[in-house]
Coordinates of C-alpha atoms in Angstrom, one line a residue:
M74 CA -27.6 108.6 -50.1
S75 CA -24.7 106.5 -49.1
L76 CA -22.2 104.7 -51.2
I77 CA -23.2 101.2 -52.6
R78 CA -20.3 99.0 -53.2
H79 CA -20.4 95.8 -55.3
V80 CA -18.3 92.9 -54.1
P81 CA -15.1 93.1 -56.2
E82 CA -14.4 89.4 -55.9
L83 CA -17.3 88.6 -58.3
A84 CA -16.0 90.8 -61.1
I85 CA -14.7 89.0 -64.1
K86 CA -11.2 90.2 -64.9
S87 CA -11.1 89.2 -68.6
K88 CA -13.5 91.3 -70.7
A89 CA -12.1 90.2 -74.1
L90 CA -14.4 88.6 -76.7
L91 CA -13.5 85.1 -77.9
P92 CA -11.1 85.4 -80.8
N93 CA -12.4 84.3 -84.2
G94 CA -11.9 80.6 -84.6
E95 CA -11.2 79.8 -81.0
D96 CA -11.4 76.0 -80.5
F97 CA -12.4 74.3 -77.3
D98 CA -12.9 70.8 -76.0
V99 CA -15.7 72.0 -73.6
L100 CA -17.3 75.4 -73.8
I101 CA -19.6 76.3 -70.9
A102 CA -22.2 79.1 -71.3
G103 CA -23.0 80.6 -67.9
A104 CA -20.8 81.4 -64.9
G105 CA -23.4 80.8 -62.3
M106 CA -23.0 77.9 -59.8
A107 CA -23.7 75.1 -62.3
G108 CA -21.2 76.5 -64.8
L109 CA -18.5 77.3 -62.3
Y110 CA -18.8 73.8 -60.7
T111 CA -18.7 72.1 -64.1
A112 CA -15.5 73.9 -65.0
W113 CA -13.9 73.2 -61.6
R114 CA -14.7 69.5 -61.8
L115 CA -13.4 69.2 -65.3
Q116 CA -10.3 71.1 -64.5
N117 CA -9.6 68.7 -61.6
D118 CA -11.0 65.4 -62.8
G119 CA -11.8 65.8 -66.5
L120 CA -8.9 63.6 -67.6
Q121 CA -10.5 60.6 -65.8
S122 CA -13.1 60.7 -68.5
P123 CA -12.0 58.4 -71.4
Q124 CA -13.7 60.6 -74.1
L125 CA -12.2 63.8 -72.6
K126 CA -8.8 62.4 -72.2
K127 CA -8.7 61.5 -75.8
L128 CA -9.3 65.1 -76.7
A129 CA -6.6 66.3 -74.3
D130 CA -4.1 63.8 -75.7
A131 CA -4.6 65.3 -79.1
R132 CA -3.4 68.7 -77.8
P133 CA 0.4 69.6 -77.5
D134 CA 0.1 70.3 -73.7
K135 CA -2.1 67.2 -73.1
R136 CA -4.6 69.4 -71.3
L137 CA -8.3 70.0 -71.9
K138 CA -9.2 73.3 -73.3
I139 CA -12.2 74.6 -71.4
G140 CA -13.8 78.1 -71.5
I141 CA -16.7 79.9 -70.0
V142 CA -18.8 82.7 -71.6
E143 CA -20.9 84.8 -69.3
F144 CA -23.6 87.4 -70.2
S145 CA -22.8 89.7 -67.3
D146 CA -19.5 91.1 -66.0
R147 CA -19.5 89.0 -62.9
V148 CA -19.6 85.4 -61.8
G149 CA -22.2 83.9 -59.5
G150 CA -25.5 84.0 -61.4
R151 CA -28.2 84.5 -58.8
L152 CA -25.7 84.7 -56.0
D153 CA -24.7 88.3 -55.4
S154 CA -24.0 90.6 -52.5
V155 CA -23.5 94.3 -52.1
I156 CA -22.2 96.5 -49.3
I157 CA -24.4 99.4 -48.3
D158 CA -22.9 102.4 -46.4
G159 CA -19.7 100.6 -45.7
M160 CA -21.5 97.9 -43.7
D161 CA -18.9 95.2 -44.6
N162 CA -20.0 92.8 -41.8
V163 CA -23.7 92.8 -43.0
P164 CA -23.7 92.2 -46.7
A165 CA -27.0 92.6 -48.6
E166 CA -27.7 89.2 -50.1
L167 CA -29.5 90.1 -53.4
G168 CA -29.9 86.4 -54.4
G169 CA -29.4 83.2 -52.5
M170 CA -28.8 83.7 -48.8
R171 CA -29.1 80.3 -47.1
F172 CA -28.6 76.6 -47.3
T173 CA -28.9 73.6 -44.9
E174 CA -26.9 70.8 -43.5
S175 CA -28.8 68.3 -45.6
H176 CA -27.3 69.7 -48.8
Q177 CA -24.5 67.2 -49.0
L178 CA -22.9 68.2 -52.3
L179 CA -22.8 71.9 -51.4
N180 CA -21.3 71.2 -48.0
L181 CA -18.7 68.9 -49.6
V182 CA -17.7 71.7 -52.0
I183 CA -17.4 74.1 -49.1
R184 CA -15.1 71.7 -47.4
D185 CA -13.0 71.1 -50.5
L186 CA -12.6 74.9 -51.0
D187 CA -11.5 75.3 -47.3
L188 CA -14.5 77.6 -46.6
E189 CA -15.9 75.8 -43.6
G190 CA -14.6 78.7 -41.3
D191 CA -16.8 81.1 -43.3
I192 CA -20.1 79.3 -42.4
G193 CA -22.4 80.4 -39.7
P194 CA -26.1 80.0 -38.7
F195 CA -28.8 81.7 -40.6
D196 CA -31.2 82.5 -37.7
M197 CA -34.9 82.7 -38.2
T198 CA -37.8 83.4 -35.8
A199 CA -39.7 80.6 -34.1
N200 CA -42.8 82.8 -34.1
S201 CA -43.4 84.7 -37.3
Q202 CA -45.4 87.9 -37.1
F203 CA -48.2 88.6 -39.6
T204 CA -50.1 91.7 -40.8
L205 CA -53.0 90.3 -42.7
R206 CA -56.1 92.3 -43.8
G207 CA -54.9 95.1 -41.5
E208 CA -54.6 92.9 -38.4
R209 CA -51.5 91.9 -36.4
L210 CA -51.1 88.2 -35.7
D211 CA -48.4 85.8 -34.7
E212 CA -48.0 82.0 -35.1
A213 CA -48.3 81.2 -31.4
A214 CA -51.6 83.2 -31.0
I215 CA -53.0 81.6 -34.1
R216 CA -52.3 78.1 -32.7
N217 CA -53.9 79.1 -29.4
G218 CA -57.1 80.0 -31.2
E219 CA -56.7 83.8 -31.8
P220 CA -59.3 84.6 -34.6
V221 CA -57.8 85.4 -38.0
P222 CA -59.5 87.9 -40.3
Y223 CA -60.7 85.1 -42.6
N224 CA -64.0 83.2 -42.6
L225 CA -62.4 79.8 -42.2
E226 CA -64.2 76.5 -41.8
D227 CA -63.9 74.8 -38.4
A228 CA -61.3 72.3 -39.6
E229 CA -59.1 75.2 -41.0
K230 CA -58.9 77.1 -37.8
K231 CA -56.1 77.2 -35.3
K232 CA -53.6 76.6 -38.1
T233 CA -50.9 78.9 -39.4
P234 CA -50.9 79.4 -43.2
N235 CA -48.2 76.8 -43.7
E236 CA -50.0 74.4 -41.4
L237 CA -53.1 74.9 -43.5
F238 CA -51.1 74.0 -46.6
N239 CA -50.0 70.8 -44.8
Y240 CA -53.6 70.0 -43.8
A241 CA -54.7 70.4 -47.4
I242 CA -52.0 68.0 -48.6
T243 CA -52.6 65.4 -46.0
K244 CA -56.3 65.5 -46.9
V245 CA -55.2 64.3 -50.4
V246 CA -52.4 61.9 -49.6
G247 CA -53.1 60.9 -46.0
P248 CA -51.9 61.9 -42.5
D249 CA -48.6 59.9 -42.7
A250 CA -47.4 62.2 -45.5
L251 CA -45.7 64.4 -42.8
S252 CA -43.2 61.6 -42.2
Y253 CA -42.5 60.6 -45.8
T254 CA -38.9 60.5 -47.0
D255 CA -37.8 61.7 -50.4
A256 CA -38.0 58.1 -51.7
N257 CA -41.5 57.8 -50.3
W258 CA -42.5 60.9 -52.1
Q259 CA -41.0 59.7 -55.3
W260 CA -43.2 56.6 -55.0
V261 CA -46.2 58.9 -54.4
K262 CA -45.3 61.0 -57.5
E263 CA -45.2 57.9 -59.7
N264 CA -48.0 55.8 -58.3
F265 CA -50.6 57.8 -56.3
R266 CA -53.8 58.5 -58.1
Y267 CA -56.3 61.2 -57.1
S268 CA -60.1 61.2 -57.4
D269 CA -62.5 63.8 -55.9
A270 CA -66.2 63.6 -55.0
S271 CA -67.1 66.2 -57.6
G272 CA -65.8 64.1 -60.5
V273 CA -63.3 66.7 -61.7
Y274 CA -60.5 64.2 -61.2
D275 CA -60.9 60.5 -61.6
N276 CA -57.8 58.4 -60.9
A277 CA -55.5 61.3 -62.0
A278 CA -51.7 61.2 -61.6
L279 CA -50.7 64.1 -59.3
Y280 CA -48.3 65.4 -62.0
N281 CA -51.3 66.0 -64.2
V282 CA -53.0 68.1 -61.5
G283 CA -52.3 71.8 -60.9
F284 CA -51.6 72.7 -57.2
W285 CA -54.0 75.6 -57.3
N286 CA -56.7 73.3 -58.8
L287 CA -56.0 70.8 -56.0
L288 CA -56.1 73.4 -53.2
Y289 CA -59.5 74.7 -54.6
Q290 CA -60.9 71.2 -54.1
V291 CA -59.8 70.7 -50.5
L292 CA -59.9 74.2 -49.0
S293 CA -62.5 76.8 -48.7
N294 CA -62.1 80.0 -50.7
E295 CA -61.2 81.9 -47.6
G296 CA -58.8 79.2 -46.6
Y297 CA -57.0 79.5 -49.9
D298 CA -56.8 83.3 -49.6
Y299 CA -55.4 82.8 -46.1
C300 CA -52.7 80.5 -47.5
W301 CA -52.0 83.0 -50.3
D302 CA -51.7 86.0 -48.0
G303 CA -49.9 84.4 -45.1
G304 CA -47.6 82.0 -46.9
G305 CA -45.2 84.8 -47.9
Y306 CA -44.5 83.3 -51.3
N307 CA -47.2 83.9 -53.9
S308 CA -45.5 81.3 -56.1
N309 CA -46.4 78.5 -53.6
T310 CA -50.1 78.8 -54.5
I311 CA -49.8 79.1 -58.3
N312 CA -50.9 76.3 -60.5
W313 CA -47.7 74.3 -60.6
N314 CA -47.2 70.6 -60.7
A315 CA -49.1 69.2 -57.6
A316 CA -46.8 66.1 -57.4
E317 CA -43.8 68.4 -56.9
A318 CA -45.6 71.1 -54.9
M319 CA -46.8 68.8 -52.1
P320 CA -43.4 67.5 -50.7
Y321 CA -41.9 70.9 -51.3
M322 CA -44.5 72.5 -49.1
L323 CA -44.6 69.8 -46.4
T324 CA -40.9 70.2 -45.6
D325 CA -41.6 73.3 -43.6
F326 CA -43.0 71.2 -40.8
S327 CA -41.9 67.6 -41.4
V328 CA -38.2 68.4 -40.6
T329 CA -36.5 70.9 -38.4
P330 CA -33.6 72.1 -40.6
K331 CA -30.6 74.0 -39.4
Y332 CA -30.2 77.0 -41.8
L333 CA -26.6 78.0 -42.6
C334 CA -25.1 81.0 -44.4
F335 CA -21.8 82.5 -45.5
K336 CA -20.9 85.0 -42.8
D337 CA -19.3 87.4 -45.4
G338 CA -21.9 86.7 -48.0
F339 CA -22.9 83.9 -50.3
H340 CA -20.8 85.5 -53.1
T341 CA -17.8 83.9 -51.3
L342 CA -18.6 80.6 -52.9
P343 CA -18.7 81.5 -56.6
A344 CA -15.8 84.0 -56.1
T345 CA -13.6 81.3 -54.6
L346 CA -14.6 78.8 -57.4
A347 CA -13.8 81.4 -60.1
Q348 CA -10.4 82.1 -58.5
R349 CA -9.5 78.4 -58.4
I350 CA -10.5 77.7 -62.0
T351 CA -8.8 80.9 -63.5
Q352 CA -5.5 80.2 -61.8
G353 CA -3.2 77.3 -61.5
P354 CA -1.5 75.1 -64.1
A355 CA -4.5 74.7 -66.4
P356 CA -6.5 78.0 -66.0
V357 CA -10.0 78.2 -67.5
P358 CA -10.7 81.6 -69.0
I359 CA -14.0 83.3 -68.2
Y360 CA -15.1 85.7 -70.9
G361 CA -17.3 88.3 -69.2
G362 CA -19.8 90.6 -70.9
T363 CA -20.0 87.9 -73.6
R364 CA -23.2 86.3 -74.6
L365 CA -23.7 83.1 -76.6
V366 CA -25.8 84.0 -79.7
R367 CA -26.3 80.8 -81.6
F368 CA -24.7 77.4 -82.4
D369 CA -25.0 74.7 -85.0
R370 CA -23.0 71.7 -86.3
D371 CA -20.6 71.7 -89.2
A372 CA -20.4 69.0 -91.8
G373 CA -18.2 66.8 -89.6
G374 CA -20.6 67.1 -86.6
R375 CA -18.5 69.5 -84.6
L376 CA -20.3 72.3 -82.8
T377 CA -19.7 75.8 -84.2
G378 CA -21.2 79.0 -82.9
E379 CA -21.2 82.8 -82.5
V380 CA -20.8 85.0 -79.5
A381 CA -21.3 88.8 -79.1
A382 CA -20.5 91.5 -76.6
T383 CA -23.4 91.9 -74.3
A384 CA -23.1 95.7 -74.4
D385 CA -22.5 96.0 -78.2
A386 CA -24.0 93.3 -80.4
S387 CA -21.9 94.5 -83.4
L388 CA -18.8 93.0 -81.7
R389 CA -18.8 89.4 -82.7
G390 CA -16.6 86.3 -82.4
R391 CA -16.8 82.7 -83.5
F392 CA -15.9 79.4 -81.8
S393 CA -15.9 75.7 -82.3
T394 CA -16.1 73.0 -79.5
S395 CA -16.5 69.3 -79.1
Y396 CA -19.0 69.8 -76.2
L397 CA -21.2 72.6 -75.2
V398 CA -22.7 72.9 -71.6
L399 CA -25.6 75.3 -71.3
A400 CA -25.5 76.0 -67.6
M401 CA -28.4 78.4 -67.6
P402 CA -32.1 78.7 -66.6
R403 CA -35.1 78.7 -68.9
H404 CA -35.2 82.4 -69.8
S405 CA -31.5 82.5 -70.6
L406 CA -31.9 79.5 -72.9
E407 CA -34.8 81.3 -74.7
L408 CA -32.5 84.4 -75.3
L409 CA -30.4 82.3 -77.6
D410 CA -31.3 82.2 -81.3
Q411 CA -34.2 79.8 -81.5
D412 CA -34.3 79.6 -85.3
T413 CA -31.7 76.8 -85.4
P414 CA -31.9 73.0 -85.9
F415 CA -31.2 72.4 -82.2
F416 CA -33.9 74.8 -80.8
N417 CA -36.4 73.9 -83.5
A418 CA -36.4 70.3 -82.4
A419 CA -39.6 69.4 -80.4
P420 CA -37.7 67.4 -77.7
V421 CA -35.6 70.5 -76.9
Q422 CA -38.6 72.8 -76.6
W423 CA -40.6 70.2 -74.6
N424 CA -37.8 70.0 -72.1
I425 CA -37.2 73.7 -71.8
Q426 CA -40.8 74.6 -71.3
S427 CA -41.3 72.0 -68.5
V428 CA -40.7 74.7 -65.8
L429 CA -42.5 77.9 -64.8
L430 CA -40.7 81.2 -64.4
Q431 CA -41.2 82.6 -60.9
P432 CA -40.3 86.3 -60.6
A433 CA -38.5 87.4 -57.5
Y434 CA -37.6 90.8 -56.1
K435 CA -35.5 92.1 -53.2
L436 CA -35.3 95.5 -51.7
F437 CA -32.7 96.2 -48.9
M438 CA -32.8 99.3 -46.7
A439 CA -30.1 100.3 -44.2
Y440 CA -30.7 102.5 -41.2
E441 CA -28.6 104.3 -38.6
K442 CA -30.3 102.1 -36.0
R443 CA -33.2 99.7 -35.7
W444 CA -36.6 101.4 -35.4
W445 CA -38.6 98.2 -35.1
D446 CA -38.9 95.9 -32.0
P447 CA -35.9 93.5 -32.4
E448 CA -37.4 90.9 -30.1
L449 CA -41.0 90.9 -31.5
F450 CA -39.8 91.0 -35.1
Y451 CA -36.7 88.8 -34.5
R452 CA -34.8 88.0 -37.8
G453 CA -37.8 87.0 -39.8
P454 CA -39.7 86.3 -41.8
T455 CA -42.3 89.0 -40.9
I456 CA -45.1 88.4 -43.3
T457 CA -47.8 90.7 -44.7
D458 CA -50.4 90.7 -47.5
M459 CA -49.0 94.1 -48.5
P460 CA -46.6 94.1 -51.5
L461 CA -43.7 93.9 -49.1
R462 CA -44.7 90.2 -48.5
M463 CA -41.7 89.2 -46.4
T464 CA -39.3 91.2 -44.3
Y465 CA -36.0 90.0 -42.6
D466 CA -33.9 91.7 -40.0
F467 CA -30.3 91.1 -41.1
G468 CA -28.8 92.5 -37.9
T469 CA -26.4 95.4 -37.1
E470 CA -22.8 95.9 -37.8
A471 CA -21.9 95.5 -34.1
E472 CA -23.8 92.1 -33.9
H473 CA -21.8 90.8 -36.8
G474 CA -18.3 91.7 -35.7
G475 CA -18.2 95.4 -36.5
A476 CA -17.2 98.2 -34.2
P477 CA -18.8 98.0 -30.8
G478 CA -21.7 100.4 -30.6
D479 CA -22.2 100.5 -34.4
Q480 CA -25.9 100.1 -34.5
R481 CA -26.4 100.6 -38.3
A482 CA -29.0 97.9 -39.2
L483 CA -29.7 96.2 -42.5
L484 CA -33.3 95.3 -43.3
L485 CA -34.5 93.1 -46.2
A486 CA -37.5 95.4 -46.4
S487 CA -39.2 93.5 -49.2
Y488 CA -38.7 89.9 -50.4
C489 CA -41.5 89.1 -52.8
D490 CA -42.3 87.2 -55.9
M491 CA -44.8 86.9 -58.7
Q492 CA -47.3 89.9 -58.4
G493 CA -45.2 91.6 -55.8
A494 CA -42.2 91.9 -58.2
S495 CA -44.4 93.8 -60.7
F496 CA -45.5 96.2 -58.0
W497 CA -42.0 97.4 -57.2
S498 CA -40.6 97.3 -60.7
V499 CA -42.8 100.2 -61.8
L500 CA -41.2 102.3 -59.0
E501 CA -37.7 101.7 -60.4
R502 CA -37.9 104.7 -62.7
G503 CA -39.7 108.1 -62.8
K504 CA -39.6 108.7 -66.5
V505 CA -40.6 107.1 -69.8
H506 CA -38.6 104.3 -71.2
A507 CA -35.8 105.4 -73.7
L508 CA -35.1 101.8 -74.7
P509 CA -37.2 98.6 -74.9
P510 CA -37.7 97.4 -71.3
S511 CA -36.4 93.9 -72.2
W512 CA -33.1 95.5 -73.1
S513 CA -32.5 96.6 -69.5
M514 CA -29.1 95.6 -68.1
T515 CA -30.0 96.5 -64.5
A516 CA -30.2 92.9 -63.3
A517 CA -27.1 91.8 -65.2
K518 CA -25.2 94.7 -63.6
G519 CA -26.3 93.5 -60.1
G520 CA -29.3 95.7 -59.4
A521 CA -29.4 99.4 -58.6
P522 CA -29.8 101.9 -55.8
A523 CA -33.5 102.2 -54.8
P524 CA -35.1 105.6 -55.8
E525 CA -36.7 107.7 -53.1
S526 CA -40.2 107.0 -54.3
M527 CA -39.6 103.2 -53.8
C528 CA -38.1 103.8 -50.4
R529 CA -41.0 106.0 -49.2
M530 CA -43.6 103.5 -50.5
A531 CA -41.8 100.7 -48.6
E532 CA -41.5 102.7 -45.4
G533 CA -45.2 103.4 -45.4
M534 CA -45.9 99.6 -45.5
L535 CA -43.1 98.8 -43.0
K536 CA -44.6 101.2 -40.4
K537 CA -47.9 99.2 -40.7
S538 CA -46.1 95.9 -40.5
F539 CA -44.0 96.9 -37.5
K540 CA -47.0 98.4 -35.6
V541 CA -47.2 97.4 -31.9
D542 CA -50.3 98.0 -29.8
G543 CA -51.8 100.0 -32.5
K544 CA -48.9 102.4 -32.8
E545 CA -46.7 102.8 -35.9
P546 CA -43.0 103.4 -35.2
E547 CA -41.2 106.2 -37.0
P548 CA -38.2 105.2 -39.2
S549 CA -34.7 106.2 -38.1
E550 CA -32.4 107.9 -40.6
R551 CA -32.1 105.8 -43.7
V552 CA -28.4 105.4 -44.8
G553 CA -28.9 103.4 -48.0
A554 CA -31.2 101.3 -50.1
Y555 CA -30.7 98.9 -53.0
Y556 CA -32.9 96.5 -55.1
Q557 CA -32.5 93.6 -57.5
D558 CA -35.3 92.5 -59.9
W559 CA -34.4 88.9 -61.0
T560 CA -37.2 89.0 -63.6
Q561 CA -35.0 90.9 -65.9
A562 CA -32.5 89.5 -68.5
P563 CA -30.7 87.3 -68.5
Y564 CA -32.3 85.5 -65.6
G565 CA -36.0 85.9 -66.2
A566 CA -36.9 84.6 -62.7
G567 CA -35.6 84.3 -59.2
F568 CA -36.5 80.6 -59.1
H569 CA -38.5 78.0 -61.0
A570 CA -41.3 75.4 -60.5
W571 CA -42.2 72.3 -62.5
A572 CA -45.2 72.7 -64.7
A573 CA -48.2 70.4 -64.5
H574 CA -48.5 67.6 -67.1
Y575 CA -44.8 66.9 -66.9
K576 CA -43.3 63.9 -65.0
A577 CA -40.4 65.8 -63.5
S578 CA -38.3 62.8 -62.8
D579 CA -38.3 62.0 -66.5
V580 CA -37.5 65.6 -67.6
M581 CA -34.6 65.9 -65.1
R582 CA -32.9 63.1 -67.0
S583 CA -33.8 64.0 -70.6
V584 CA -33.2 67.7 -70.3
R585 CA -29.5 67.0 -69.7
Q586 CA -29.1 66.0 -73.3
P587 CA -32.3 66.7 -75.1
L588 CA -31.0 65.4 -78.5
P589 CA -28.9 62.3 -78.1
D590 CA -26.9 62.9 -81.3
W591 CA -26.0 66.5 -80.3
P592 CA -23.2 67.0 -77.7
V593 CA -25.1 69.7 -76.0
F594 CA -26.0 69.5 -72.3
I595 CA -28.3 71.5 -70.0
C596 CA -27.9 71.9 -66.3
G597 CA -28.8 74.2 -63.5
E598 CA -31.2 74.9 -60.6
A599 CA -34.2 75.3 -63.0
Y600 CA -34.3 71.7 -64.0
S601 CA -33.4 70.1 -60.7
N602 CA -35.1 68.2 -57.9
Q603 CA -34.2 71.1 -55.6
Q604 CA -35.4 74.1 -57.4
G605 CA -34.5 77.4 -55.8
W606 CA -31.4 75.9 -54.1
V607 CA -27.7 76.0 -55.0
E608 CA -27.7 72.3 -54.3
G609 CA -30.0 71.8 -57.2
A610 CA -27.6 73.5 -59.6
L611 CA -24.7 71.5 -58.3
C612 CA -26.5 68.2 -58.5
T613 CA -27.6 68.6 -62.1
A614 CA -24.1 69.6 -63.1
E615 CA -22.6 66.6 -61.3
S616 CA -25.1 64.4 -62.9
V617 CA -24.1 65.6 -66.4
L618 CA -20.4 65.1 -65.5
E619 CA -21.0 61.5 -64.3
D620 CA -23.5 60.2 -66.8
K621 CA -22.6 62.1 -69.9
F622 CA -18.8 62.5 -69.6
G623 CA -18.0 59.5 -67.5
V624 CA -16.2 61.6 -64.8
P625 CA -16.1 59.7 -61.5
R626 CA -18.3 61.0 -58.7
I627 CA -16.7 63.7 -56.6
A628 CA -14.8 62.2 -53.7
G629 CA -16.7 62.1 -50.4
L630 CA -20.2 62.1 -51.9
P631 CA -22.0 58.8 -51.0
D632 CA -22.7 56.6 -54.0
L633 CA -26.4 56.5 -53.1
Y634 CA -26.9 60.2 -52.7
P635 CA -29.5 61.1 -55.3
L636 CA -28.4 63.7 -57.7
L637 CA -31.8 63.9 -59.4
T638 CA -34.4 61.7 -57.8
P639 CA -34.1 58.7 -55.4
P640 CA -35.4 55.3 -56.3
P641 CA -39.1 55.2 -55.2
V642 CA -39.9 53.4 -52.0
K643 CA -43.5 52.7 -51.1
P644 CA -44.4 54.3 -47.7
G645 CA -44.1 51.6 -45.1
D646 CA -41.6 49.5 -46.9
D647 CA -38.0 49.1 -45.7
E648 CA -35.6 51.7 -47.1
P649 CA -32.0 50.5 -47.2
F650 CA -30.6 54.0 -47.7
K651 CA -32.8 56.2 -45.6
T652 CA -33.4 59.3 -47.6
Y653 CA -34.5 62.6 -46.1
L654 CA -36.3 65.6 -47.4
L655 CA -33.7 67.7 -49.2
R656 CA -35.8 70.9 -49.6
D657 CA -36.0 72.3 -46.1
T658 CA -37.4 75.8 -46.7
P659 CA -39.1 77.3 -49.7
N660 CA -35.8 78.1 -51.4
A661 CA -32.3 79.4 -50.9
F662 CA -33.4 83.0 -51.5

């Protein structure tokens, strides 16, 4: 098996624990995109905040003292890349791999960091291939009336799985839903009421309805199974908040997004941010391999807390800080000591539990050359009801600027979530657990080489998925394989979804500071209006900076650009600032 190389730019250089008694103005827990962005903005513009300038003025150097503690030994959170078999031009994107032109804050950060030259298109097929219930299908054939192996009702036929999702949603909200803007959808979320003929729902707000419950009311059972199998993401059909699910799903067909990526890997973004904040006249230290254990308030109301080495809990340190920013998702928050006044408060738990954890798994396999039809299975996603779920062709070294004739190809062999993640996780090891599974550091260390049993299982499914005219192709020589299970600590999930019975727009605002008298703030993708996207992480962090610290909005971002949710506009009414759908694909992964 070939060499797997982690991207060195993500490694945190400082591994020292916080010294006992270290005193900060702002301490940030988490070196993912929300945490890095917060530190970068505070480093550049923090003194424009009256309350922060007062703290800086009290220090001899007149500068804010900012620090970051990070559970793992690298920055980036759920942005990570590895190089398989020396294929430097085709990095394996273990986490986020794409974004769109509509993500204004992310694109602004890219510009400010002088990274525009690193951006290229993220190509996807215009005619996805499917293997469902053992039969090969494609989108064009389905639309032309090719029978699918599901006993669909007449109104459900001649629709791809995503189009059937859209059909179900328009049956509830109306046919004009396909053209709604974000502001229109915000009005629907707040004002639309749903009733059904069976009497299960009577004038119910959509945020009090589960999406699975809703689909069951408007689709046949076979129609639901078709959406589940052919949608690629199992998480799309779970019982999450219907008010949030519907605009999220409709964006696949209501806009034609242009997908973008970092040509050298998405890790370029957090690596560049980390370099900027740890260097310069007011460097921000990042303490890697250091986890926040607990925090409380002293008699004067100042925050005090404890950290520990991730690899050795006996190594401890203490700190104090005026402000604490928890830039982390739900599971990471729940890894902190919950038996404290802060976490024992009902508003804190109410906010934290407002999102559902969505497991995600990626298995990359590299080959000496393509052994699948590159035109028929162009880029991806190729979708199947087998545990592979989705497959993407990342291309060859030669196609991405490597040596001419270098035909080594990288395949995202399995991109799956929910149940699919549990299928592959059992194949990660061939022996009994020596330690509690929850203590595994595999995810925090950036994944691991895929064992032979996992690779053979995947190749058996890939042969079926890449079958043409009834013939299964034979794999070429495999030169490497690597996986990442985002379900493991400290992440707990690849992405998140709003739970039913929560009004998400209210939570997005309250979760930022769950207890008004505690200077503790929460931000990140999990509690955003763009879950699964880097843009969501950045927008929640920017919102905390503006509304809680009084830092002016980052230069170049329109004043009316919604960081959380836009003001609601009833469909059909004039919209002075024409909003657009911000979530253009299921998620950045």
